mmCIF file of C-alpha atoms in Angstrom:
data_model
loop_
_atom_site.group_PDB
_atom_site.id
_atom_site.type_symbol
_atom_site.label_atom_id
_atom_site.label_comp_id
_atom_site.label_asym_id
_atom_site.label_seq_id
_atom_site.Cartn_x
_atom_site.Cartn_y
_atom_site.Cartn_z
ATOM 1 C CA UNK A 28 -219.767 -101.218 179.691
ATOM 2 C CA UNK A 29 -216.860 -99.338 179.329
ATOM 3 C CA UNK A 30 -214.436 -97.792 182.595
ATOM 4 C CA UNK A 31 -211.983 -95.677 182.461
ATOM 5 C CA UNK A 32 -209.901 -95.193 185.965
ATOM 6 C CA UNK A 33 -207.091 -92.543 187.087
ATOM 7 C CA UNK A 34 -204.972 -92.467 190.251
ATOM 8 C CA UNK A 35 -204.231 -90.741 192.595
ATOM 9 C CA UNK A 36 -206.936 -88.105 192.407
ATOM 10 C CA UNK A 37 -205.051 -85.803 193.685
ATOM 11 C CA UNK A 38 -201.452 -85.165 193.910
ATOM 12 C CA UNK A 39 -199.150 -82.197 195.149
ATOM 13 C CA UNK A 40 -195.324 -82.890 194.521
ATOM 14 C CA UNK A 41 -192.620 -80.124 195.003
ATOM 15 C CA UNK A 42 -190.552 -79.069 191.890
ATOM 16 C CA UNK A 43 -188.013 -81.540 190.729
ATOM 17 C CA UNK A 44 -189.578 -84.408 191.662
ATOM 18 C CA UNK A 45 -190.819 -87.168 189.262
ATOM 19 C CA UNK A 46 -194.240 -87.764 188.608
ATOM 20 C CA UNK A 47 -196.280 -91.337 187.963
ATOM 21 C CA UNK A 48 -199.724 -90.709 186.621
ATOM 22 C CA UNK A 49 -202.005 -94.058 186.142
ATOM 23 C CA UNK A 50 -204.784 -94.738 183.594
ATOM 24 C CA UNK A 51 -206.453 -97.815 183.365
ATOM 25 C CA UNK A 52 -209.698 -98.381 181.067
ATOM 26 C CA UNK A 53 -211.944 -101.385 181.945
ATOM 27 C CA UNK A 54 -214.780 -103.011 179.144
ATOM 28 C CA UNK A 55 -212.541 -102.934 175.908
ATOM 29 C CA UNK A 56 -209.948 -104.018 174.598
ATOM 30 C CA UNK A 57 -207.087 -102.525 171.669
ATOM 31 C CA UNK A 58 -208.392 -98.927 172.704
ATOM 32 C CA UNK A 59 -207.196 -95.725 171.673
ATOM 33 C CA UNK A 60 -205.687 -94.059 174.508
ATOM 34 C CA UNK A 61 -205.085 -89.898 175.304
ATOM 35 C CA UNK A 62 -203.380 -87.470 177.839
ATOM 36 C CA UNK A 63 -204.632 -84.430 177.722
ATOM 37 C CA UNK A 64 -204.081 -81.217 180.289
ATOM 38 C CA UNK A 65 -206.357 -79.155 181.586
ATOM 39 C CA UNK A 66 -204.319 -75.865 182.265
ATOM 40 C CA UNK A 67 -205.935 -72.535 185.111
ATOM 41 C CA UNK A 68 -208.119 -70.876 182.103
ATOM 42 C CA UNK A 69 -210.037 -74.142 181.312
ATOM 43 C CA UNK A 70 -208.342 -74.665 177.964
ATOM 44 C CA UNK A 71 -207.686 -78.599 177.597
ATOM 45 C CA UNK A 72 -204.513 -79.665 175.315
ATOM 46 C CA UNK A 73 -203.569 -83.186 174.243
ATOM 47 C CA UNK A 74 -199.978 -84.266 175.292
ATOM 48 C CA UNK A 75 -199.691 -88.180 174.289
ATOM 49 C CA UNK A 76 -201.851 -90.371 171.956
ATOM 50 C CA UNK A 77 -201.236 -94.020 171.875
ATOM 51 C CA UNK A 78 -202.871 -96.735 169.155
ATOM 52 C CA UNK A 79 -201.136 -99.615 171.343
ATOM 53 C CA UNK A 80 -199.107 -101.201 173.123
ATOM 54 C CA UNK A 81 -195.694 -99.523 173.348
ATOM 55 C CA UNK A 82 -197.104 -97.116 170.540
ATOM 56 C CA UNK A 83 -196.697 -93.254 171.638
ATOM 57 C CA UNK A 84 -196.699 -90.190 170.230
ATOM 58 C CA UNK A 85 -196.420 -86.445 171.437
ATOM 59 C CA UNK A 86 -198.307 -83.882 170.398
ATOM 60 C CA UNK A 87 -196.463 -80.933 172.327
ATOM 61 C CA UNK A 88 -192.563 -80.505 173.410
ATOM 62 C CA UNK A 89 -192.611 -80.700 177.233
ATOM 63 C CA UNK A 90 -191.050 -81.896 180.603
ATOM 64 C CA UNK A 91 -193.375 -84.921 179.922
ATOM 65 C CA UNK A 92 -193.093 -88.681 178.948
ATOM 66 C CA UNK A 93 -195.862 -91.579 178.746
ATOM 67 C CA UNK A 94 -195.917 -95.071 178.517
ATOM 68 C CA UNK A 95 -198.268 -97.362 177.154
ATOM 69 C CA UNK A 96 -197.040 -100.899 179.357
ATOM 70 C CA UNK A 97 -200.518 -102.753 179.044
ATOM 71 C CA UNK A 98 -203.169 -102.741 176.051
ATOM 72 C CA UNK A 99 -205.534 -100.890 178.737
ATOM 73 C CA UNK A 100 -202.778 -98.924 180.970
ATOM 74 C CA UNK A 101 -201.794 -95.521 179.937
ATOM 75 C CA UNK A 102 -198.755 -93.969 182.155
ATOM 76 C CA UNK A 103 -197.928 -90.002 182.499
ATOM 77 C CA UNK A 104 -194.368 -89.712 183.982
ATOM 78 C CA UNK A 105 -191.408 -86.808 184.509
ATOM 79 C CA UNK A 106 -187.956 -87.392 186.200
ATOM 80 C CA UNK A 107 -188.344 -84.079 186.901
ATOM 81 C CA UNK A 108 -191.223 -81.723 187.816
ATOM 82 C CA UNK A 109 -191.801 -77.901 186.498
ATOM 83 C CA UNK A 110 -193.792 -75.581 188.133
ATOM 84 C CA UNK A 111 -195.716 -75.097 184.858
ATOM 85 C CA UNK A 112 -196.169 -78.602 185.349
ATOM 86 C CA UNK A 113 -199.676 -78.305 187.348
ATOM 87 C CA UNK A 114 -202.752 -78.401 186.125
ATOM 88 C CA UNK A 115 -205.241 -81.192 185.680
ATOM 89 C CA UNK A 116 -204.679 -84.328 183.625
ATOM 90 C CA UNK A 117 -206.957 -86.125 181.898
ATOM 91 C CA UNK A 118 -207.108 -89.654 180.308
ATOM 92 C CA UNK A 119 -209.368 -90.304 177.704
ATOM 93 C CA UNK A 120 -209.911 -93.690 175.487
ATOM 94 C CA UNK A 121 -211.472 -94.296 172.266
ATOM 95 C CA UNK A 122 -212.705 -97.037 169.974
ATOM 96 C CA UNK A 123 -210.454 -96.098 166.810
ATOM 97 C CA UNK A 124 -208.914 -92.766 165.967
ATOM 98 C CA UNK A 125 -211.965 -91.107 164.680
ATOM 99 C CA UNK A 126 -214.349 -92.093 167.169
ATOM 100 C CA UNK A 127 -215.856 -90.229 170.750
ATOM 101 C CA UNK A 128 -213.193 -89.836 173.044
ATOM 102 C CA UNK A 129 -214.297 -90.546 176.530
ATOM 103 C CA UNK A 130 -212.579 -89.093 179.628
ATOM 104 C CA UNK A 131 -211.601 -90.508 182.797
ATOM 105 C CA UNK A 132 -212.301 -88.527 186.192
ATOM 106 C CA UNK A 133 -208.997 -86.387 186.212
ATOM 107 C CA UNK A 134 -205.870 -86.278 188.693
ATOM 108 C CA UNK A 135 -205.431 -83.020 189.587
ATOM 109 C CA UNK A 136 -201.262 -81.799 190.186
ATOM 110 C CA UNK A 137 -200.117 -79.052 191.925
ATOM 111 C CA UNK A 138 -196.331 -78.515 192.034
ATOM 112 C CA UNK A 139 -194.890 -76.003 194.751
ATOM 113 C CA UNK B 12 -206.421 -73.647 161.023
ATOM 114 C CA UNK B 13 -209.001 -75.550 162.991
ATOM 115 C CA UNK B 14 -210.929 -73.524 165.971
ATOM 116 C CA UNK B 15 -213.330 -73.244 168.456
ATOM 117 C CA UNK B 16 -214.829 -70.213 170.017
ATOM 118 C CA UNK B 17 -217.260 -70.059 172.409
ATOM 119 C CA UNK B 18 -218.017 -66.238 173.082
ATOM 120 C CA UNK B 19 -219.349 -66.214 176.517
ATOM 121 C CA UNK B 20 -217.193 -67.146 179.707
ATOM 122 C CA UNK B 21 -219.509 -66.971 182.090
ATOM 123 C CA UNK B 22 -223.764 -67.637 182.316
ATOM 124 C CA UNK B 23 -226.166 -66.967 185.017
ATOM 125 C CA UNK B 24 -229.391 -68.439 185.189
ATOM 126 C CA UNK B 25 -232.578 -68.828 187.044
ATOM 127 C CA UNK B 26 -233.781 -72.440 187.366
ATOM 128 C CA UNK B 27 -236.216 -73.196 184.251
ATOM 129 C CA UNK B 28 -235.040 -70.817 182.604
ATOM 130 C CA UNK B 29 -234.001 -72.012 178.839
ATOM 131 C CA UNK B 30 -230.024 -70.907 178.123
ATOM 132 C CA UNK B 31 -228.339 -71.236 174.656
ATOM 133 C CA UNK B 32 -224.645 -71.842 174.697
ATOM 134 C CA UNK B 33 -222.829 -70.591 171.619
ATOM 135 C CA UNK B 34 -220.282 -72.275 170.235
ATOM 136 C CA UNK B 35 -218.546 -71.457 166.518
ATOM 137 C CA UNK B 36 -215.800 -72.925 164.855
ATOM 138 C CA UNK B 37 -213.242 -72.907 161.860
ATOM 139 C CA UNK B 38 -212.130 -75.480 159.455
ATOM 140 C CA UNK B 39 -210.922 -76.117 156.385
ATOM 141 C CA UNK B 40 -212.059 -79.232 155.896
ATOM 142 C CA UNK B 41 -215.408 -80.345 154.580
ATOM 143 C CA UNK B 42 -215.485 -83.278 156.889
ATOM 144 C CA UNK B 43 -215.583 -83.067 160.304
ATOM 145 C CA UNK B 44 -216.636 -83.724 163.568
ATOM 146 C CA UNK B 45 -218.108 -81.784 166.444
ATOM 147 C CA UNK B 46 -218.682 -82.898 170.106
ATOM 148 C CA UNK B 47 -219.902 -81.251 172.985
ATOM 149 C CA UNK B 48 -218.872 -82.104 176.757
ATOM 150 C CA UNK B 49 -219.830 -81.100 180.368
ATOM 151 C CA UNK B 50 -217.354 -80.715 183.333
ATOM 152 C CA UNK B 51 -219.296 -80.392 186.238
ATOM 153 C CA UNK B 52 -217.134 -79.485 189.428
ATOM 154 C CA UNK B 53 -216.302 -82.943 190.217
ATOM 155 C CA UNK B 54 -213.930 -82.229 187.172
ATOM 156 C CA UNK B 55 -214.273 -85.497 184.831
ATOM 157 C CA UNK B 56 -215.212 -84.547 181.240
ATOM 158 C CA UNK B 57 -219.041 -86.282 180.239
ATOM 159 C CA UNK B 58 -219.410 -86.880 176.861
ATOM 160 C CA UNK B 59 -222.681 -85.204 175.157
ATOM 161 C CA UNK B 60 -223.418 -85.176 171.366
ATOM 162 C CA UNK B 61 -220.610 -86.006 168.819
ATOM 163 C CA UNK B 62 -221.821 -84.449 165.015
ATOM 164 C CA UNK B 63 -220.735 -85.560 161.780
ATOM 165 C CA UNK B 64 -220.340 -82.386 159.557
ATOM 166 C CA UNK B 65 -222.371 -84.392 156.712
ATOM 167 C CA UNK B 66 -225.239 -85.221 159.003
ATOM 168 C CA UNK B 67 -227.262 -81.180 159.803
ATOM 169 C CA UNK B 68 -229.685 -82.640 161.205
ATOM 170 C CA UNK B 69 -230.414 -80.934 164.767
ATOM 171 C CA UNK B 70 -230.461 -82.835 167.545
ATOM 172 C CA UNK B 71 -233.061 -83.548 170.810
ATOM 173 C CA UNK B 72 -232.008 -85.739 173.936
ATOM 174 C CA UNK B 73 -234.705 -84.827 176.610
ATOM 175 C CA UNK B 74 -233.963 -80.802 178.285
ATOM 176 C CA UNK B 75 -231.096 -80.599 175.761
ATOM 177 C CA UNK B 76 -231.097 -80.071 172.197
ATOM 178 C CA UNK B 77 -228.307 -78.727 169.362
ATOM 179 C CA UNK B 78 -228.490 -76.842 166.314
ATOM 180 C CA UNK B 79 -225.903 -77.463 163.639
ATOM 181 C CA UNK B 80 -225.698 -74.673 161.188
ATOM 182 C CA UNK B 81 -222.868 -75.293 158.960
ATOM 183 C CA UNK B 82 -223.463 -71.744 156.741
ATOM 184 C CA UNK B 83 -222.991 -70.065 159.910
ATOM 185 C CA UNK B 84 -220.444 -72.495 161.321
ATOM 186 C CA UNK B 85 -221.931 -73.105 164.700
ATOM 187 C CA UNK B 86 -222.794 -75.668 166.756
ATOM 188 C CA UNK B 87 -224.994 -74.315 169.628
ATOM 189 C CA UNK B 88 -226.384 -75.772 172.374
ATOM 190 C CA UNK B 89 -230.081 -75.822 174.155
ATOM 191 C CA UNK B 90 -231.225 -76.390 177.732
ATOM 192 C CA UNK B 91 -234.596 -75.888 177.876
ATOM 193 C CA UNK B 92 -236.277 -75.506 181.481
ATOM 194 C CA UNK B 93 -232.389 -75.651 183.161
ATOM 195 C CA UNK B 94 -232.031 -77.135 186.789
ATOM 196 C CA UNK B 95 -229.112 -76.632 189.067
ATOM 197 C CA UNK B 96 -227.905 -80.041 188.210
ATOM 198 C CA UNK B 97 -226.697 -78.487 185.169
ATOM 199 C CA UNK B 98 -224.594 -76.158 186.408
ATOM 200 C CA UNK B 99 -221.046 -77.351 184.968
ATOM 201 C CA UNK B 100 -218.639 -75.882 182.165
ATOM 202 C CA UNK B 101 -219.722 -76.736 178.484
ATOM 203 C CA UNK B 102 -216.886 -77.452 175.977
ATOM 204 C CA UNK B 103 -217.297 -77.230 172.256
ATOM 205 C CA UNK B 104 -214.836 -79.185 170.437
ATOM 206 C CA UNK B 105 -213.413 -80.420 166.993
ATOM 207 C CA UNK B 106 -211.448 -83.061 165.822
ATOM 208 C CA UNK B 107 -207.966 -81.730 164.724
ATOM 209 C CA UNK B 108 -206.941 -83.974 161.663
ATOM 210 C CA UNK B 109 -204.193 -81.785 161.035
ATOM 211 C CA UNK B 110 -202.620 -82.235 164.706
ATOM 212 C CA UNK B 111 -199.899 -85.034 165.206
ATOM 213 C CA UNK B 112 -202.222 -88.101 165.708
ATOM 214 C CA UNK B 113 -204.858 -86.935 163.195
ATOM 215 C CA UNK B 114 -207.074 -87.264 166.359
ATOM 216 C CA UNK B 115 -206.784 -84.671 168.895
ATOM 217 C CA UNK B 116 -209.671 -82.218 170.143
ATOM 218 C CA UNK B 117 -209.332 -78.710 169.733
ATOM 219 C CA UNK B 118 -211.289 -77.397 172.836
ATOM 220 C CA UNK B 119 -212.798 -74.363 173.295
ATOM 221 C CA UNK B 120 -212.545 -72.235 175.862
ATOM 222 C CA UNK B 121 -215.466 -73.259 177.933
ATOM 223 C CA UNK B 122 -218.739 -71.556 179.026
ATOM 224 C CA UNK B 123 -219.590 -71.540 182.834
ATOM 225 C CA UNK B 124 -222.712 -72.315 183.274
ATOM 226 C CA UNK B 125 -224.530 -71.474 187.050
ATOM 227 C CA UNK B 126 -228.163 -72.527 187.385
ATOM 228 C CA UNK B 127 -229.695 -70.745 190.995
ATOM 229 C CA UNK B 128 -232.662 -71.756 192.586
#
């Protein structure tokens, strides 16, 4: 069966500093991989969407990058942290485009 | 444009008591796809029922069950006898095909469910 991992689990960083945000999935291979943030008010919004390796693309402006190094690893990375940066990340992974996303357990960033 | 509303912020209910969480939505298009997920406080996002907008048939999987209406466009969802276990936030979502990747999930809000003993 199918894993998806994310480290750390939690994270505080003060503003300006970069960020490094890991996703790995385990169980599949050529997946569809997501970042999406989970903002205070519960309202979830997809950042990053990646078909494969070395394959991004951005679905918002923002303070944010993300790499795709690995068929199954998924990076989140800034040089330089926001405050509006905080919130709660999560990966997700999917068979094709059009099929069930499925989320990872969420690394939760506060930046002071 | 595509979106999801789901009325109520916040439920309180008594354990076994059944609860019906509303969820509507907009589209233009005449395919699409509707998914429900539960964050429970732990945070991670669990995958419940994905619908096809050509398939209204409703849906049972044990407590929980889902009623597609498409001439109302809504998408609720059952728990019938609830426990405490399911106290978590319930997203409705759609599939964006009009968003950058074709693929990203337009979330609603979220309902807060709390289940007491």
């Amino acid at each position: 069966s199918q894993t998806i991992h994310q480290w750390p689990a939690t994270l505080v960083q003060p503003v300006g500093s970069p960020l490094s945000l890991e996703c790995t999935v385990e169980g599949t291979s050529n997946p569809n991989l997501y970042w999406y943030r989970q903002a205070a008010g519960r309202g979830l919004q997809l950042l990053f969407y990646s078909v494969g390796i070395g394959q991004i693309s951005s679905e918002v402006p923002q303070n944010l990058s993300a790499s795709r190094p690995q068929d199954r690893q998924f990076i989140l990375s800034s040089k330089k942290l926001l405050l509006s940066d905080s919130g709660f990340y999560l990966c997700a992974w999917s068979s094709g485009g059009a099929d069930t996303q499925y989320f990872g357990p969420g690394t939760r960033l506060t930046v002071l | 444009a595509q979106k999801v509303t789901q009325a109520q912020t916040e439920i309180s209910v008594v354990e076994k008591e059944d609860v019906t969480l509303d969820c509507v939505y907009e589209t233009r298009d005449t395919t699409y796809y509707l998914f429900w997920y539960k964050q429970p406080p732990s945070g991670e996002l669990v995958f419940l029922i994905r619908r096809n907008s050509f398939d209204e048939q409703n849906e049972i999987s044990g407590r929980y069950s889902w009623n597609f209406q498409k001439s109302t466009s809504s998408f609720n969802f059952t728990i019938t006898a609830s426990q405490v276990v399911d106290s978590a936030v319930y997203f409705c979502a759609l599939r964006d095909p009009y968003s950058n990747s074709g693929y990203a999930l337009n979330f609603g809000k979220g309902t807060s469910l709390l289940v007491t003993p």
